Amino acid sequence: MQPKLSVITIVYNNVKDIERTMLSVLNQTYKNIEYIIIDGASKDGTVDKIYNYKSRLAQFISEPDKGIYDAMNKGLSLTTGDYVLFMNSGDEIYAPETVAEVFESASSADIYYGETEMYDEDWISLGQRRHHAPENFDWQSFRYGMSISHQAIYVRRSLAEPFDLKYKYSADIDWIIKAAKHASSIVNTHTYVAKYLVGGISKKKHMASLKERFHIFTKYYGLIPNLINHLFIAINLAQYYFRHRRTND
């Protein structure tokens, strides 16, 4: 039987991009998908856009929340699938065949992951993320940076704990590491699986996000190793920026 995938989209006042994200999910050739949308009580027409597709949604909630990870936890609590994927407003599943290709890459893995392509606000491709997905991924793979974005990782629902709300900007990093620590089978799909719109909350609150990331990495990898690893992160970032004049994080 095809495993059931729960896709969660959170959105707040993003009428410009929400339909594009929704269609990337609803137009998948893979049919065993439940689609859950959590809206933070948008006032800009986003809700009207969502209502155009309401009959094709498993769950739709529009109410105030306490931030992006509170909204993501709401969605997670509603899932009934075997796997969960977060595809937030502005991002896209890479192609209509992507979900089918992910599950065809291996059977019964705990985690599937792949590459992400970056896009600017005009939806012009910026190319692959600076952090390429590692050939082999485990919970220690983030020590040199977040090499897999949450849009590009399918996690078995039983491993998906709620996001830790003490982190306001980088709880997804903590979430992925925790899931990976408990995973026994992690599969690299060797394909692009997501399109990512740059300029999210971690960019708008960049310094606060970096501080949270440092705290999370220290928790899992230790202070001294984390300080050493950040030296390599800084060198790699500088080299990439010198060549491309952008960071593609």
GROMACS .gro file of C-alpha atoms in nm:
model
  249
    1MET     CA    1   0.000   0.000   0.000
    2GLN     CA    2   0.109   0.357  -0.063
    3PRO     CA    3   0.206   0.533   0.260
    4LYS     CA    4  -0.011   0.828   0.351
    5LEU     CA    5   0.164   1.167   0.347
    6SER     CA    6   0.040   1.456   0.558
    7VAL     CA    7   0.143   1.789   0.405
    8ILE     CA    8   0.111   2.094   0.630
    9THR     CA    9   0.115   2.452   0.505
   10ILE     CA   10   0.119   2.744   0.746
   11VAL     CA   11   0.041   3.092   0.619
   12TYR     CA   12  -0.027   3.444   0.738
   13ASN     CA   13  -0.115   3.733   0.505
   14ASN     CA   14   0.048   3.586   0.194
   15VAL     CA   15  -0.220   3.613  -0.073
   16LYS     CA   16   0.055   3.656  -0.334
   17ASP     CA   17   0.203   3.308  -0.290
   18ILE     CA   18  -0.045   3.079  -0.115
   19GLU     CA   19  -0.221   2.952  -0.428
   20ARG     CA   20   0.108   2.857  -0.594
   21THR     CA   21   0.208   2.656  -0.288
   22MET     CA   22  -0.132   2.488  -0.264
   23LEU     CA   23  -0.133   2.384  -0.629
   24SER     CA   24   0.211   2.228  -0.594
   25VAL     CA   25   0.056   1.995  -0.335
   26LEU     CA   26  -0.288   1.944  -0.486
   27ASN     CA   27  -0.148   1.866  -0.833
   28GLN     CA   28   0.074   1.580  -0.717
   29THR     CA   29   0.037   1.259  -0.914
   30TYR     CA   30   0.067   1.074  -0.582
   31LYS     CA   31  -0.286   1.052  -0.446
   32ASN     CA   32  -0.250   0.933  -0.086
   33ILE     CA   33  -0.196   1.283   0.054
   34GLU     CA   34  -0.388   1.467   0.321
   35TYR     CA   35  -0.341   1.841   0.299
   36ILE     CA   36  -0.369   2.058   0.610
   37ILE     CA   37  -0.355   2.437   0.606
   38ILE     CA   38  -0.311   2.647   0.919
   39ASP     CA   39  -0.377   3.018   0.866
   40GLY     CA   40  -0.299   3.277   1.133
   41ALA     CA   41  -0.622   3.477   1.079
   42SER     CA   42  -0.505   3.652   0.762
   43LYS     CA   43  -0.673   3.977   0.660
   44ASP     CA   44  -0.532   4.028   0.308
   45GLY     CA   45  -0.744   3.789   0.101
   46THR     CA   46  -0.541   3.476   0.179
   47VAL     CA   47  -0.842   3.302   0.335
   48ASP     CA   48  -1.054   3.367   0.024
   49LYS     CA   49  -0.783   3.204  -0.190
   50ILE     CA   50  -0.775   2.901   0.038
   51TYR     CA   51  -1.155   2.868   0.033
   52ASN     CA   52  -1.142   2.820  -0.343
   53TYR     CA   53  -0.983   2.481  -0.272
   54LYS     CA   54  -1.144   2.399   0.063
   55SER     CA   55  -1.319   2.085  -0.066
   56ARG     CA   56  -0.977   1.936  -0.148
   57LEU     CA   57  -0.832   1.999   0.198
   58ALA     CA   58  -0.832   1.752   0.484
   59GLN     CA   59  -0.822   2.029   0.745
   60PHE     CA   60  -0.828   2.408   0.736
   61ILE     CA   61  -0.797   2.633   1.042
   62SER     CA   62  -0.785   3.012   1.041
   63GLU     CA   63  -0.722   3.162   1.384
   64PRO     CA   64  -0.454   3.363   1.567
   65ASP     CA   65  -0.145   3.175   1.678
   66LYS     CA   66   0.169   3.235   1.883
   67GLY     CA   67   0.413   3.221   1.592
   68ILE     CA   68   0.519   2.994   1.307
   69TYR     CA   69   0.612   2.694   1.521
   70ASP     CA   70   0.291   2.714   1.721
   71ALA     CA   71   0.107   2.704   1.388
   72MET     CA   72   0.321   2.412   1.271
   73ASN     CA   73   0.241   2.226   1.593
   74LYS     CA   74  -0.131   2.282   1.531
   75GLY     CA   75  -0.095   2.123   1.192
   76LEU     CA   76   0.113   1.837   1.326
   77SER     CA   77  -0.153   1.757   1.586
   78LEU     CA   78  -0.412   1.710   1.311
   79THR     CA   79  -0.214   1.468   1.095
   80THR     CA   80  -0.320   1.109   1.038
   81GLY     CA   81  -0.055   1.015   0.782
   82ASP     CA   82   0.242   0.780   0.796
   83TYR     CA   83   0.478   1.067   0.705
   84VAL     CA   84   0.472   1.441   0.750
   85LEU     CA   85   0.604   1.721   0.528
   86PHE     CA   86   0.598   2.095   0.600
   87MET     CA   87   0.553   2.307   0.287
   88ASN     CA   88   0.499   2.662   0.405
   89SER     CA   89   0.337   2.938   0.204
   90GLY     CA   90   0.567   3.058  -0.073
   91ASP     CA   91   0.748   2.725  -0.108
   92GLU     CA   92   0.661   2.440  -0.346
   93ILE     CA   93   0.694   2.069  -0.385
   94TYR     CA   94   0.939   2.055  -0.672
   95ALA     CA   95   0.732   1.890  -0.947
   96PRO     CA   96   0.399   1.704  -0.982
   97GLU     CA   97   0.581   1.368  -0.972
   98THR     CA   98   0.801   1.450  -0.673
   99VAL     CA   99   0.610   1.276  -0.393
  100ALA     CA  100   0.570   0.960  -0.602
  101GLU     CA  101   0.943   0.962  -0.679
  102VAL     CA  102   1.031   1.010  -0.312
  103PHE     CA  103   0.840   0.702  -0.201
  104GLU     CA  104   0.957   0.500  -0.500
  105SER     CA  105   1.321   0.565  -0.402
  106ALA     CA  106   1.300   0.314  -0.114
  107SER     CA  107   1.036   0.142   0.094
  108SER     CA  108   0.953   0.209   0.459
  109ALA     CA  109   1.235   0.453   0.541
  110ASP     CA  110   1.206   0.662   0.856
  111ILE     CA  111   1.324   0.974   0.672
  112TYR     CA  112   1.348   1.070   0.305
  113TYR     CA  113   1.534   1.381   0.191
  114GLY     CA  114   1.659   1.560  -0.118
  115GLU     CA  115   1.786   1.884  -0.268
  116THR     CA  116   1.626   2.228  -0.260
  117GLU     CA  117   1.623   2.497  -0.528
  118MET     CA  118   1.615   2.860  -0.412
  119TYR     CA  119   1.388   3.129  -0.562
  120ASP     CA  120   1.369   3.506  -0.511
  121GLU     CA  121   1.053   3.710  -0.448
  122ASP     CA  122   0.988   3.734  -0.824
  123TRP     CA  123   1.009   3.354  -0.845
  124ILE     CA  124   1.334   3.358  -1.036
  125SER     CA  125   1.563   3.064  -0.962
  126LEU     CA  126   1.879   3.133  -0.761
  127GLY     CA  127   2.000   2.778  -0.805
  128GLN     CA  128   2.080   2.508  -0.553
  129ARG     CA  129   2.114   2.585  -0.184
  130ARG     CA  130   2.468   2.661  -0.068
  131HIS     CA  131   2.441   2.366   0.170
  132HIS     CA  132   2.402   2.066  -0.059
  133ALA     CA  133   2.217   1.770   0.085
  134PRO     CA  134   2.479   1.528   0.220
  135GLU     CA  135   2.521   1.192   0.050
  136ASN     CA  136   2.453   1.028   0.386
  137PHE     CA  137   2.254   1.209   0.652
  138ASP     CA  138   2.233   1.152   1.026
  139TRP     CA  139   2.177   1.368   1.333
  140GLN     CA  140   2.536   1.493   1.327
  141SER     CA  141   2.518   1.616   0.966
  142PHE     CA  142   2.410   1.967   1.068
  143ARG     CA  143   2.733   2.040   1.253
  144TYR     CA  144   2.861   2.243   0.954
  145GLY     CA  145   2.525   2.405   0.883
  146MET     CA  146   2.164   2.314   0.804
  147SER     CA  147   2.229   2.095   0.502
  148ILE     CA  148   1.862   1.996   0.457
  149SER     CA  149   1.572   2.240   0.474
  150HIS     CA  150   1.248   2.132   0.639
  151GLN     CA  151   1.071   2.161   0.301
  152ALA     CA  152   1.297   1.885   0.169
  153ILE     CA  153   1.257   1.621   0.439
  154TYR     CA  154   0.979   1.365   0.482
  155VAL     CA  155   0.967   1.235   0.839
  156ARG     CA  156   0.783   0.930   0.968
  157ARG     CA  157   0.498   1.064   1.182
  158SER     CA  158   0.592   0.852   1.482
  159LEU     CA  159   0.931   1.030   1.496
  160ALA     CA  160   0.787   1.381   1.454
  161GLU     CA  161   0.776   1.543   1.797
  162PRO     CA  162   0.616   1.886   1.849
  163PHE     CA  163   0.841   2.182   1.776
  164ASP     CA  164   1.009   2.330   2.083
  165LEU     CA  165   0.843   2.671   2.124
  166LYS     CA  166   1.133   2.816   2.320
  167TYR     CA  167   1.295   2.860   1.977
  168LYS     CA  168   1.122   3.131   1.775
  169TYR     CA  169   1.325   3.119   1.451
  170SER     CA  170   1.519   2.791   1.431
  171ALA     CA  171   1.301   2.525   1.595
  172ASP     CA  172   1.298   2.334   1.266
  173ILE     CA  173   1.668   2.259   1.308
  174ASP     CA  174   1.611   2.115   1.654
  175TRP     CA  175   1.310   1.920   1.520
  176ILE     CA  176   1.502   1.757   1.235
  177ILE     CA  177   1.799   1.664   1.456
  178LYS     CA  178   1.570   1.499   1.712
  179ALA     CA  179   1.391   1.300   1.442
  180ALA     CA  180   1.722   1.193   1.285
  181LYS     CA  181   1.857   1.075   1.623
  182HIS     CA  182   1.570   0.826   1.646
  183ALA     CA  183   1.565   0.721   1.281
  184SER     CA  184   1.699   0.380   1.181
  185SER     CA  185   1.665   0.427   0.804
  186ILE     CA  186   1.737   0.757   0.625
  187VAL     CA  187   1.719   0.769   0.245
  188ASN     CA  188   1.874   1.021   0.008
  189THR     CA  189   1.638   1.045  -0.290
  190HIS     CA  190   1.915   1.199  -0.508
  191THR     CA  191   1.670   1.444  -0.661
  192TYR     CA  192   1.531   1.792  -0.613
  193VAL     CA  193   1.224   1.773  -0.391
  194ALA     CA  194   1.146   2.135  -0.296
  195LYS     CA  195   1.152   2.495  -0.415
  196TYR     CA  196   1.222   2.748  -0.139
  197LEU     CA  197   1.125   3.116  -0.137
  198VAL     CA  198   1.403   3.320   0.023
  199GLY     CA  199   1.330   3.586   0.281
  200GLY     CA  200   1.139   3.398   0.550
  201ILE     CA  201   1.137   3.474   0.922
  202SER     CA  202   1.488   3.334   0.975
  203LYS     CA  203   1.616   3.591   0.723
  204LYS     CA  204   1.413   3.882   0.857
  205LYS     CA  205   1.538   3.803   1.209
  206HIS     CA  206   1.876   3.682   1.089
  207MET     CA  207   2.091   3.759   1.395
  208ALA     CA  208   1.837   3.616   1.639
  209SER     CA  209   1.809   3.309   1.418
  210LEU     CA  210   2.186   3.261   1.413
  211LYS     CA  211   2.201   3.285   1.793
  212GLU     CA  212   1.934   3.018   1.824
  213ARG     CA  213   2.113   2.795   1.576
  214PHE     CA  214   2.437   2.829   1.773
  215HIS     CA  215   2.255   2.732   2.093
  216ILE     CA  216   2.093   2.430   1.925
  217PHE     CA  217   2.419   2.309   1.773
  218THR     CA  218   2.596   2.351   2.107
  219LYS     CA  219   2.326   2.144   2.277
  220TYR     CA  220   2.380   1.853   2.040
  221TYR     CA  221   2.749   1.880   1.944
  222GLY     CA  222   2.915   2.050   2.243
  223LEU     CA  223   3.050   2.405   2.281
  224ILE     CA  224   3.412   2.358   2.175
  225PRO     CA  225   3.334   2.142   1.868
  226ASN     CA  226   3.062   2.391   1.774
  227LEU     CA  227   3.303   2.685   1.795
  228ILE     CA  228   3.550   2.500   1.572
  229ASN     CA  229   3.277   2.398   1.330
  230HIS     CA  230   3.157   2.759   1.304
  231LEU     CA  231   3.502   2.864   1.193
  232PHE     CA  232   3.466   2.629   0.894
  233ILE     CA  233   3.108   2.752   0.839
  234ALA     CA  234   3.232   3.112   0.824
  235ILE     CA  235   3.513   3.025   0.583
  236ASN     CA  236   3.280   2.833   0.352
  237LEU     CA  237   3.022   3.113   0.360
  238ALA     CA  238   3.284   3.374   0.272
  239GLN     CA  239   3.416   3.166  -0.017
  240TYR     CA  240   3.066   3.106  -0.154
  241TYR     CA  241   2.972   3.474  -0.127
  242PHE     CA  242   3.295   3.579  -0.300
  243ARG     CA  243   3.212   3.353  -0.594
  244HIS     CA  244   2.835   3.413  -0.620
  245ARG     CA  245   2.763   3.745  -0.439
  246ARG     CA  246   2.482   3.578  -0.246
  247THR     CA  247   2.459   3.323   0.031
  248ASN     CA  248   2.176   3.090  -0.089
  249ASP     CA  249   2.099   2.981   0.266
   0.00000   0.00000   0.00000
